[in-house]
Structures are given as C-alpha cells and as structure tokens.
Coordinates of C-alpha atoms in Angstrom, one line a residue:
X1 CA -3.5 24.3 0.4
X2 CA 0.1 23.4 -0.3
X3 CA 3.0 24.5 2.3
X4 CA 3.8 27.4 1.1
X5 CA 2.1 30.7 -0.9
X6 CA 5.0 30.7 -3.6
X7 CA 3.7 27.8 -5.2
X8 CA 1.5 28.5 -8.6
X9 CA 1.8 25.3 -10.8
X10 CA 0.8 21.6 -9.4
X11 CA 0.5 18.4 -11.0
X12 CA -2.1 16.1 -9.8
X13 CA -1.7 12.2 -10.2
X14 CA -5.0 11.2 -11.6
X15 CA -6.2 7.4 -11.8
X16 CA -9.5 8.3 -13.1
X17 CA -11.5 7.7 -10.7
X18 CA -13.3 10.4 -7.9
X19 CA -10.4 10.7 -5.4
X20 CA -8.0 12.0 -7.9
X21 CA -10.7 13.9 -10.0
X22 CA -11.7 15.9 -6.9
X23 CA -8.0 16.8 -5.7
X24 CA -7.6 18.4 -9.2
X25 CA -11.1 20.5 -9.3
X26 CA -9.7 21.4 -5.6
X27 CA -6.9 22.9 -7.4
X28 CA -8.1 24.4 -10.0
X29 CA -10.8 26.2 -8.2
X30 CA -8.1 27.6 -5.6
X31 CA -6.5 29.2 -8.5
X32 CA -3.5 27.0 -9.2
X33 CA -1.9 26.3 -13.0
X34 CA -2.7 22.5 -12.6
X35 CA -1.1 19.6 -15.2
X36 CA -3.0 16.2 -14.9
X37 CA -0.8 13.2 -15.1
X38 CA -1.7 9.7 -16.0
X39 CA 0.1 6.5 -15.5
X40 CA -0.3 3.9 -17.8
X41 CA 0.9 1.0 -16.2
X42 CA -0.2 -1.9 -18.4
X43 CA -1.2 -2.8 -21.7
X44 CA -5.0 -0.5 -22.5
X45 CA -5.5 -3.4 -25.0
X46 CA -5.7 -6.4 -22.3
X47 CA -8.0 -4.3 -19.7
X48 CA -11.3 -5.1 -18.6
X49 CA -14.4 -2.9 -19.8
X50 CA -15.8 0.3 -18.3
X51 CA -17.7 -1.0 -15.7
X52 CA -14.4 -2.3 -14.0
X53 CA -12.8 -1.7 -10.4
X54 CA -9.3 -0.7 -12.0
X55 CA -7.0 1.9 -12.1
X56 CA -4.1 3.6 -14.7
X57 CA -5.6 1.2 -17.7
X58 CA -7.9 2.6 -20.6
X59 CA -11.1 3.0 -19.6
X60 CA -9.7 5.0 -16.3
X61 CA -7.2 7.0 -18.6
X62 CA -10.4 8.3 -20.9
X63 CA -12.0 9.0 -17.6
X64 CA -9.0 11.3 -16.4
X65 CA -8.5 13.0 -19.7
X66 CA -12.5 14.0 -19.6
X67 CA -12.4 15.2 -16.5
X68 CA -8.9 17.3 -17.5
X69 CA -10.8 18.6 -20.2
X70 CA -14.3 19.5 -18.1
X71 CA -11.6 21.7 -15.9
X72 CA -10.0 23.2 -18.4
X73 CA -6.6 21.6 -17.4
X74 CA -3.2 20.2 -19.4
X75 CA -3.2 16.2 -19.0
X76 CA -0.8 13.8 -20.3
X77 CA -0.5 10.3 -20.3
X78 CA 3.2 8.4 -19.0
X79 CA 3.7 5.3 -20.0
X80 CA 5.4 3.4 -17.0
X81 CA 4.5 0.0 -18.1
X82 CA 7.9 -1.3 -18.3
X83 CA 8.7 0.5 -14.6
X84 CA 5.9 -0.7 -13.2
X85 CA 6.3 -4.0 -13.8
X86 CA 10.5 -3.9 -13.0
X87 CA 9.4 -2.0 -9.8
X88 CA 5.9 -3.5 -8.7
X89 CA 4.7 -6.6 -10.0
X90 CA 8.1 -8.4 -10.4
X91 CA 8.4 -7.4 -6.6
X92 CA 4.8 -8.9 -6.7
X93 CA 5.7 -12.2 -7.7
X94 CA 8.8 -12.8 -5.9
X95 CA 7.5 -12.2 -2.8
X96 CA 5.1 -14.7 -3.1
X97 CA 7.6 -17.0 -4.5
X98 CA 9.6 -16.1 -1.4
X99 CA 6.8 -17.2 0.8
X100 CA 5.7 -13.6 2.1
X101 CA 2.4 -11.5 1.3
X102 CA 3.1 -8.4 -0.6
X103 CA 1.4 -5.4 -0.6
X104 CA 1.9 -3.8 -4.0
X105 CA 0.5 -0.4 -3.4
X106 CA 2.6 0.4 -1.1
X107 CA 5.5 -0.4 -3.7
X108 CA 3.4 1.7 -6.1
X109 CA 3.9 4.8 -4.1
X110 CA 7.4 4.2 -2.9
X111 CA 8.7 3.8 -6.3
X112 CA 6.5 5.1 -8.9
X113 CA 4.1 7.9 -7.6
X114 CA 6.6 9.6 -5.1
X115 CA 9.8 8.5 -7.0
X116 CA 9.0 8.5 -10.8
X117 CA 6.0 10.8 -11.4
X118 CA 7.6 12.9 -8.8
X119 CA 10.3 13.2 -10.4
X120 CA 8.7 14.3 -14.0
X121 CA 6.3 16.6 -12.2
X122 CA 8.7 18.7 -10.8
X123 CA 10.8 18.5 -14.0
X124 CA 7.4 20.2 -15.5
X125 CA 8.2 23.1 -13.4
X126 CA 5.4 22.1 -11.2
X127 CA 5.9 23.0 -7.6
X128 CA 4.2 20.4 -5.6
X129 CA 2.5 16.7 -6.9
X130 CA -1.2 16.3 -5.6
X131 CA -2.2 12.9 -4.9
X132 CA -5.9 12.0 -4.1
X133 CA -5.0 10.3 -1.2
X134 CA -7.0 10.4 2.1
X135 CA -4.0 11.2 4.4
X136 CA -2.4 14.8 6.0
X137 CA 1.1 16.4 5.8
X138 CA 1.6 19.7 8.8
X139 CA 4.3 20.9 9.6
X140 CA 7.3 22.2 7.5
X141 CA 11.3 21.8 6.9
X142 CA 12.7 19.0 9.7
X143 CA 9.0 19.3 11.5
X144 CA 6.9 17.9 8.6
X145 CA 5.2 14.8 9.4
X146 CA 2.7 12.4 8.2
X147 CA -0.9 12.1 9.8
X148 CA -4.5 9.8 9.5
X149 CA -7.0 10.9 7.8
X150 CA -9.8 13.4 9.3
X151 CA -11.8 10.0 8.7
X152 CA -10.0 7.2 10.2
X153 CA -12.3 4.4 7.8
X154 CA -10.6 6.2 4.7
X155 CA -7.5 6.4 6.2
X156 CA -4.7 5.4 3.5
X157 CA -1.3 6.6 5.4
X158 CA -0.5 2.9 6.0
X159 CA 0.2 2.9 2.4
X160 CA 2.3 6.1 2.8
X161 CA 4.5 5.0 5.6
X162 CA 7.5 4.6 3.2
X163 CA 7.4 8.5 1.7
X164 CA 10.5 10.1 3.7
X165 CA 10.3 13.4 4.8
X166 CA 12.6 15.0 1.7
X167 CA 9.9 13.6 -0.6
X168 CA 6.4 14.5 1.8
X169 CA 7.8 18.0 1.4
X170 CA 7.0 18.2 -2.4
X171 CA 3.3 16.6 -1.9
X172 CA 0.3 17.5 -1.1
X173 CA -3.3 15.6 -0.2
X174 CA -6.0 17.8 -0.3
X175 CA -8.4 15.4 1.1
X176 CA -7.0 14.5 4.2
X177 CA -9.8 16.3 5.8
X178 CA -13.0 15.1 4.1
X179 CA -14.7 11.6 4.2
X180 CA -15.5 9.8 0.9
X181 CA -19.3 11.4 0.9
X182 CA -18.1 14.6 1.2
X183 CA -15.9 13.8 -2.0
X184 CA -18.5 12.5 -4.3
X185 CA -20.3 15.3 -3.0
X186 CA -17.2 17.8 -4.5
X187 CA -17.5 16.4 -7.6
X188 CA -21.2 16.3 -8.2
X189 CA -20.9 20.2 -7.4
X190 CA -18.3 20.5 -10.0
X191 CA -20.3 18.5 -12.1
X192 CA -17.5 15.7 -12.9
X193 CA -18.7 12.9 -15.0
X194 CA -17.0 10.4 -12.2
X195 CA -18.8 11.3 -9.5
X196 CA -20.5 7.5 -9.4
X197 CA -17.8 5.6 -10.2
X198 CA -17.0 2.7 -8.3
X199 CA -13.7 2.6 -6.5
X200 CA -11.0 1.0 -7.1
X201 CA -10.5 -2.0 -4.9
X202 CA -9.0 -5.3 -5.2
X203 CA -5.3 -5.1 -7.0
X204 CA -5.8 -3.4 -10.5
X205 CA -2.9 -5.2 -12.1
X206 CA -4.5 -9.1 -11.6
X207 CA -7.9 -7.4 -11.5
X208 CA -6.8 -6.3 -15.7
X209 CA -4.8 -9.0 -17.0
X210 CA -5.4 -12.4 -15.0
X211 CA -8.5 -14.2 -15.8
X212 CA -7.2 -16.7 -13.4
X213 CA -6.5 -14.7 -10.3
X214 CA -2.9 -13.4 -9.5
X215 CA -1.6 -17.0 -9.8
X216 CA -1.6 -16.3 -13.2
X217 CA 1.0 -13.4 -12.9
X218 CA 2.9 -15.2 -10.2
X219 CA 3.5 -18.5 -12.4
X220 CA 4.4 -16.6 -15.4
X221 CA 6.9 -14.6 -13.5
X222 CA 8.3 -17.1 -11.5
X223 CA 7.1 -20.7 -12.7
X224 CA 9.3 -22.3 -9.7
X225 CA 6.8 -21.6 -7.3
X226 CA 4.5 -24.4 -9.5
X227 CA 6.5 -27.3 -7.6
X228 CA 4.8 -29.6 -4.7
X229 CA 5.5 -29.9 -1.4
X230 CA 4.4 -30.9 1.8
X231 CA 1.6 -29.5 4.0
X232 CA 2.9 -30.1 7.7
X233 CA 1.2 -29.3 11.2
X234 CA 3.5 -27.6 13.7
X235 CA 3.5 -30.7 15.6
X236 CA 5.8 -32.4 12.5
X237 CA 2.7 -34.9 10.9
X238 CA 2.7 -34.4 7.4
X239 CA -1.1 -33.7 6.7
X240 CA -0.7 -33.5 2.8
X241 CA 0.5 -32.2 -0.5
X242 CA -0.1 -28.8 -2.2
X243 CA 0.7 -27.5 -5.3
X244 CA 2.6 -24.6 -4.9
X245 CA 3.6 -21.9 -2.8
X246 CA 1.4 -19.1 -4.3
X247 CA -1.8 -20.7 -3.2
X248 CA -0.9 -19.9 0.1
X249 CA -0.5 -16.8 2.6
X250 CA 0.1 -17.0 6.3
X251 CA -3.0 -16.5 8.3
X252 CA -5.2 -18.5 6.0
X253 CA -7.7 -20.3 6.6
X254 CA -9.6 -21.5 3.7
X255 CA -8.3 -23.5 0.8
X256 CA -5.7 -25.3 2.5
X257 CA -6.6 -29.2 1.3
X258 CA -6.3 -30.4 4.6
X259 CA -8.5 -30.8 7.5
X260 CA -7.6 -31.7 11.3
X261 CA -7.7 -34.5 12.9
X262 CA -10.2 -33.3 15.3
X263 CA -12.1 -31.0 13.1
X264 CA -10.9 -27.6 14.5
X265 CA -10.3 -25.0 11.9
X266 CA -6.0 -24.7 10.3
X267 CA -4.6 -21.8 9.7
X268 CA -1.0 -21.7 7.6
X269 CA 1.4 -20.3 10.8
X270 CA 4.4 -20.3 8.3
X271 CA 5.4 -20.7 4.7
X272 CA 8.9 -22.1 4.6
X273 CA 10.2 -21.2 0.8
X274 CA 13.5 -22.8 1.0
X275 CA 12.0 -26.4 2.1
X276 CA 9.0 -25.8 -0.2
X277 CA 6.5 -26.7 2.7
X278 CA 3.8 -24.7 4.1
X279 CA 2.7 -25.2 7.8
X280 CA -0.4 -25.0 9.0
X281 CA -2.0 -25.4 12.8
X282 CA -4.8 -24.1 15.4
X283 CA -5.7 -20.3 15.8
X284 CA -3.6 -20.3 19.2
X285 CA -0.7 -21.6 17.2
X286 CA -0.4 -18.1 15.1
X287 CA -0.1 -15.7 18.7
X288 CA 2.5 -13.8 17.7
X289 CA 4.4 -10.8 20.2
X290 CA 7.5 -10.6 18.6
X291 CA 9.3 -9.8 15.3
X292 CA 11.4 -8.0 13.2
X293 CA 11.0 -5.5 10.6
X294 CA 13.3 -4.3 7.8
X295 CA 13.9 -1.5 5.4
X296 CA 12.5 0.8 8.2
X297 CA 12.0 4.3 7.1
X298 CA 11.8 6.8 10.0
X299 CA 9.7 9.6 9.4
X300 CA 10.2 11.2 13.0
X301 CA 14.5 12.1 12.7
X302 CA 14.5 13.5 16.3
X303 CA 12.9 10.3 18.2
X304 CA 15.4 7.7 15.9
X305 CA 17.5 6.6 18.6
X306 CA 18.5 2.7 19.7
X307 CA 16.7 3.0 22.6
X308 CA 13.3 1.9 23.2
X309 CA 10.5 3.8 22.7
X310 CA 7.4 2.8 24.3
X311 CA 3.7 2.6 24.3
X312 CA 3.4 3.2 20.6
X313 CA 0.7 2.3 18.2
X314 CA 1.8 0.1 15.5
X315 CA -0.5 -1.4 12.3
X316 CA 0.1 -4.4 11.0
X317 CA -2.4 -4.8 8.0
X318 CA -4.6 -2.6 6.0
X319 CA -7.2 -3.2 8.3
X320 CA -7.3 0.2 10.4
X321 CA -6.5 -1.8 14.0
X322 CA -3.7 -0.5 16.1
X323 CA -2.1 -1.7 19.1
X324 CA 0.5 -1.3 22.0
X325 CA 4.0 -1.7 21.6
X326 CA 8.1 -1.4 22.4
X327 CA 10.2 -0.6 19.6
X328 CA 13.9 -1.2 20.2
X329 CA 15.7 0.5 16.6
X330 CA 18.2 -2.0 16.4
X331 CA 20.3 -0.7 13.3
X332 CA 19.7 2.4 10.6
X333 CA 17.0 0.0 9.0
X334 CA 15.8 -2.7 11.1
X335 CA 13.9 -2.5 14.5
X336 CA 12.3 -5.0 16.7
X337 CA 8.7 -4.6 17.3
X338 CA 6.6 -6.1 20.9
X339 CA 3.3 -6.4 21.3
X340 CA 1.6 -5.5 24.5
X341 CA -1.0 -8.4 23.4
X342 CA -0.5 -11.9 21.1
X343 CA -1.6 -11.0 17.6
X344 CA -3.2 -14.0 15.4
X345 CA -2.6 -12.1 12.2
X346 CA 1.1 -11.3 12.4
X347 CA 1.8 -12.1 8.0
X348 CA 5.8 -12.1 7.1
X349 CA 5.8 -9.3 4.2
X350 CA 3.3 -7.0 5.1
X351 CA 3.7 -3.6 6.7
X352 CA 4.0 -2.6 9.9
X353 CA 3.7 0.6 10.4
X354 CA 4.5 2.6 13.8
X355 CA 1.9 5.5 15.0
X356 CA 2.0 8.2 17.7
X357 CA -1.6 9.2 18.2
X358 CA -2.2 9.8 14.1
X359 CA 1.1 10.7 13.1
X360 CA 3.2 8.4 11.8
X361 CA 6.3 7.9 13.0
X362 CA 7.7 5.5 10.3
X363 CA 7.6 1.6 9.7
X364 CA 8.9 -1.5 7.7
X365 CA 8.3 -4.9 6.5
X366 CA 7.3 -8.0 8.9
X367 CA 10.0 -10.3 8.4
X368 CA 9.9 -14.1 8.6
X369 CA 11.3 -14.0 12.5
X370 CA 8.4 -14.5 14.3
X371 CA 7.8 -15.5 17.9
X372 CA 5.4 -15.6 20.5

C-alpha cells in the first residue's frame, strides 16, 4: 500500500499489458479512487498487429482502456509522441551515433514516466503514481530507498536507478513482492482479459515502426553514422571496412565482417566515433576493472561522500549479475568504479548501477574511459 493512509486517489501507468493491469485491480480492490493513464508514444496507425510484443501503441492502448473499463476505472490516453521522441529516441540515435549502447528504458522512466506522467498525475489530484514495475520503495522522508524485487529474475530496479529520492516519494510498485506467476495469477482471479498476453520485450519503438531493425531509426535520425570506416585490431592491422557505426556495439561478437588471422573468435573492445573506426580483438582483450561513470544520481544522501566506499555490488547490464567493487565519488556527478574481478562485458553507455545488499544506492552511465 502506498506510504501513507492519507492517500485516496492514484493513477496507475498502464501499457496494456499484465504488469500494469494487475497494479491497477491491486488498487482498486484496496479501495482507492484509481485514474488509468496511457502513453501514446508513437503513431497507433504505423504499429504492428495484436499479436505483438509492444507497448504504449494501439493495440496495447485498446487493451488498457478494456481492462479500465472491466474495473470500473477513469482512463485517458496522453499523447507524448513528440516528448518521447525529443526525450527517448532522439537520445536513442545519438548515442549510437556517438559510438555507445543506449538503453532507452531507462530514459523512458527518467524523463517520461517519473517526470512527465508524474507530473500530470499529480496535477489530477492524484496522490501517488502506480507503476507495474517489479521493484520496492520502504522507508519514508530522507530514509526512503529503492530495493530488488522479492524475485530477483523479475527484478527491474536497474532500470529505476535514475528516480531520485524527491520523485520515489510520490510512487508506488505494488508488485515488488510477487513473481510474474503470481501476477497472471492476479489477473486471472480478477478475470482481466490480459491475463495471457505476452510481454513486452525487445524495444517497443523499433519493434512498431522499423521493418529493418533499429538501423532504420538510427539512419533516419542521424544519416552521418551511414559513412565507412575502418575495422582495426588492437594490435593497429587494419582487418577491414564496415559500413557504419550503428552496426556495431562493444562486446560483439557476431556480424563483425572480419575474421582472425588465427581463427579465434573478435569481439569489438571499442567504437571510436570521432575517427569513425571500430576496433575489434580477442575475449582477453575486453577485461575491463576500471571506468568512469557520469550523471550519477545518488539515491543514499547520507553515504555521498568523496571517499571510497567499499565492497559494493555494482550491475553493469540488464542481466541480473552483480559484483565487487570500490567506488571513489569523484565530483557531485561522476564516480570512479573498480572491479574486484576483470569484466569482459564492460559496454560504454550502459548503466551501472551501485547495490548494497538489494537496495540501491544510486548509479550512472559507463563512459568511454575504460581500462584494465
């Protein structure tokens, strides 16, 4: 239940699909005044059909506005194309052209769930938004924090790491304590037409409107990254050509239109944006223990010092993997991060995101200085 007894009115984010569904029949049968909000983030006339893995596009819209009407519920539907492409797939598309691998979800909450819908639920006099998101906020005023998951394989606070504390205190996940069973489980009980529906998995924008993959969104957006350049092994031999910079993400290994001369497996170690080439070498060649992060956001205000803090967990992809670390905060919003142990998967761009047993303590974006 949200923080605090006062609170009467919530609005629930719903997508459409079961997750979102279920944290509004959670509300309504707890006796709130609930208002469903939709985000249409792209054009309902260039989606795919019902059967797809989207989100926020039509079919998933008509799915949130049935299951609004099954609970008896106000739903409306906010059109944030234009925000979500200024704030998410713009963002998308440079980083790629800037050689790093984004992670647009995490965008998605920072600037248009927990900024933008926030912001129109609470002028709806609603006291709390309600996310279906399988995470946990405890604690309250200065000691609220952010936690896993009851079940750590459904655990989504990765993607949550950059909702500061101000903000957490207006939400609310009501599933942070059950597993994806018991959801569809929830909903089967309340009889919700979505109870089957496949989730939502791969990135709903290119998954709607690119028949070509996200290369399609990247070129249009920024048709600079079309332009060739060189493939080069860390030891400087020029191995080949490739045709743009968007093909490419650090850590891969398929794809690359190169082989070795001695037939091990490449991997791209670095994508250098200002040169135009991409570098590729052997799995040892990508050990990574040290880097940098920016735009940290620290959820924990009592432990934000410049000194080191160690043995922390830290996450470095979506994957749910921790390991050992120092941080040393090395300014209000950058840190440096060292591993215990190498890491082969170390990708400039994506989130690293700093753990004390399953709270999280904050985090910030891998930046391009790497070293072993």
């Amino acid at each position: 239940m949200p923080k605090t007894k006062k609170a009467r009115k919530v609005a629930v984010a719903m997508s459409g699909g079961v997750d979102s569904s279920v944290a509004a029949a959670m509300m309504v049968e707890q006796g709130f005044e609930v208002i469903g909000l939709t985000m249409q983030l792209y054009d309902s006339g260039r989606v795919t059909a019902s059967g797809s893995k989207t989100c926020c596009a039509g079919q998933d819209i008509y799915d949130a506005k049935r299951v609004s009407d099954k609970l008896g519920i106000k739903h409306y539907t906010l059109d944030y194309e234009k925000r979500f492409l200024d704030n998410v797939i713009k963002d998308f598309a440079d980083s790629y052209a800037n050689g790093v691998t984004p992670i647009p979800c995490i965008r998605c909450n920072q600037k248009m769930k927990f900024r933008d819908l926030l912001n129109t639920s609470l002028d709806l006099g609603a006291d709390f938004l309600v996310t279906g998101h399988y995470a946990s906020i405890k604690g309250k005023d200065d000691e609220i924090a952010l936690y896993r998951a009851k079940d750590i394989s459904r655990d989504q606070s990765y993607f949550l790491f950059a909702t500061p504390q101000e903000v957490l205190k207006n939400i609310f996940f009501p599933l942070g304590d059950l597993t994806k069973n018991e959801t569809r489980d929830y909903a089967k009980k309340m009889n919700l037409s979505i109870s089957d529906k496949p989730e939502s998995q791969d990135i709903c924008f290119v998954q709607s409107t690119a028949k070509r993959g996200y290369r399609e969104i990247v070129q249009k957006l920024r048709p600079d990254v079309k332009k060739s350049g060189d493939i080069i092994h860390v030891n400087g031999e020029v191995m080949g050509k490739h045709d743009g910079l968007d093909s490419f993400t650090v850590g891969q290994r398929r794809g690359l239109g190169v082989i070795s001369n001695d037939g091990t497996p490449l991997y791209v170690t670095k994508i250098d944006s200002k040169e135009n080439n991409i570098y590729v070498g052997s799995e040892n060649d990508m050990a990574i223990k040290k880097f940098n992060i920016s735009e940290l956001i620290w959820l924990d205000k009592k432990k934000k010092t410049k000194k080191i803090v160690k043995e922390i967990d830290v996450q470095l992809s979506s994957e749910h993997v921790t390991q050992k670390a120092n941080i040393s905060l090395t300014n209000s919003d950058q840190a440096l991060i060292s591993l215990k142990e190498p890491n082969y998967r170390v990708a400039p761009g994506q989130a690293c995101v700093v753990y004390d047993d399953d709270r999280v303590l904050g985090g910030g974006w891998i930046s391009g200085d790497l070293s072993l």
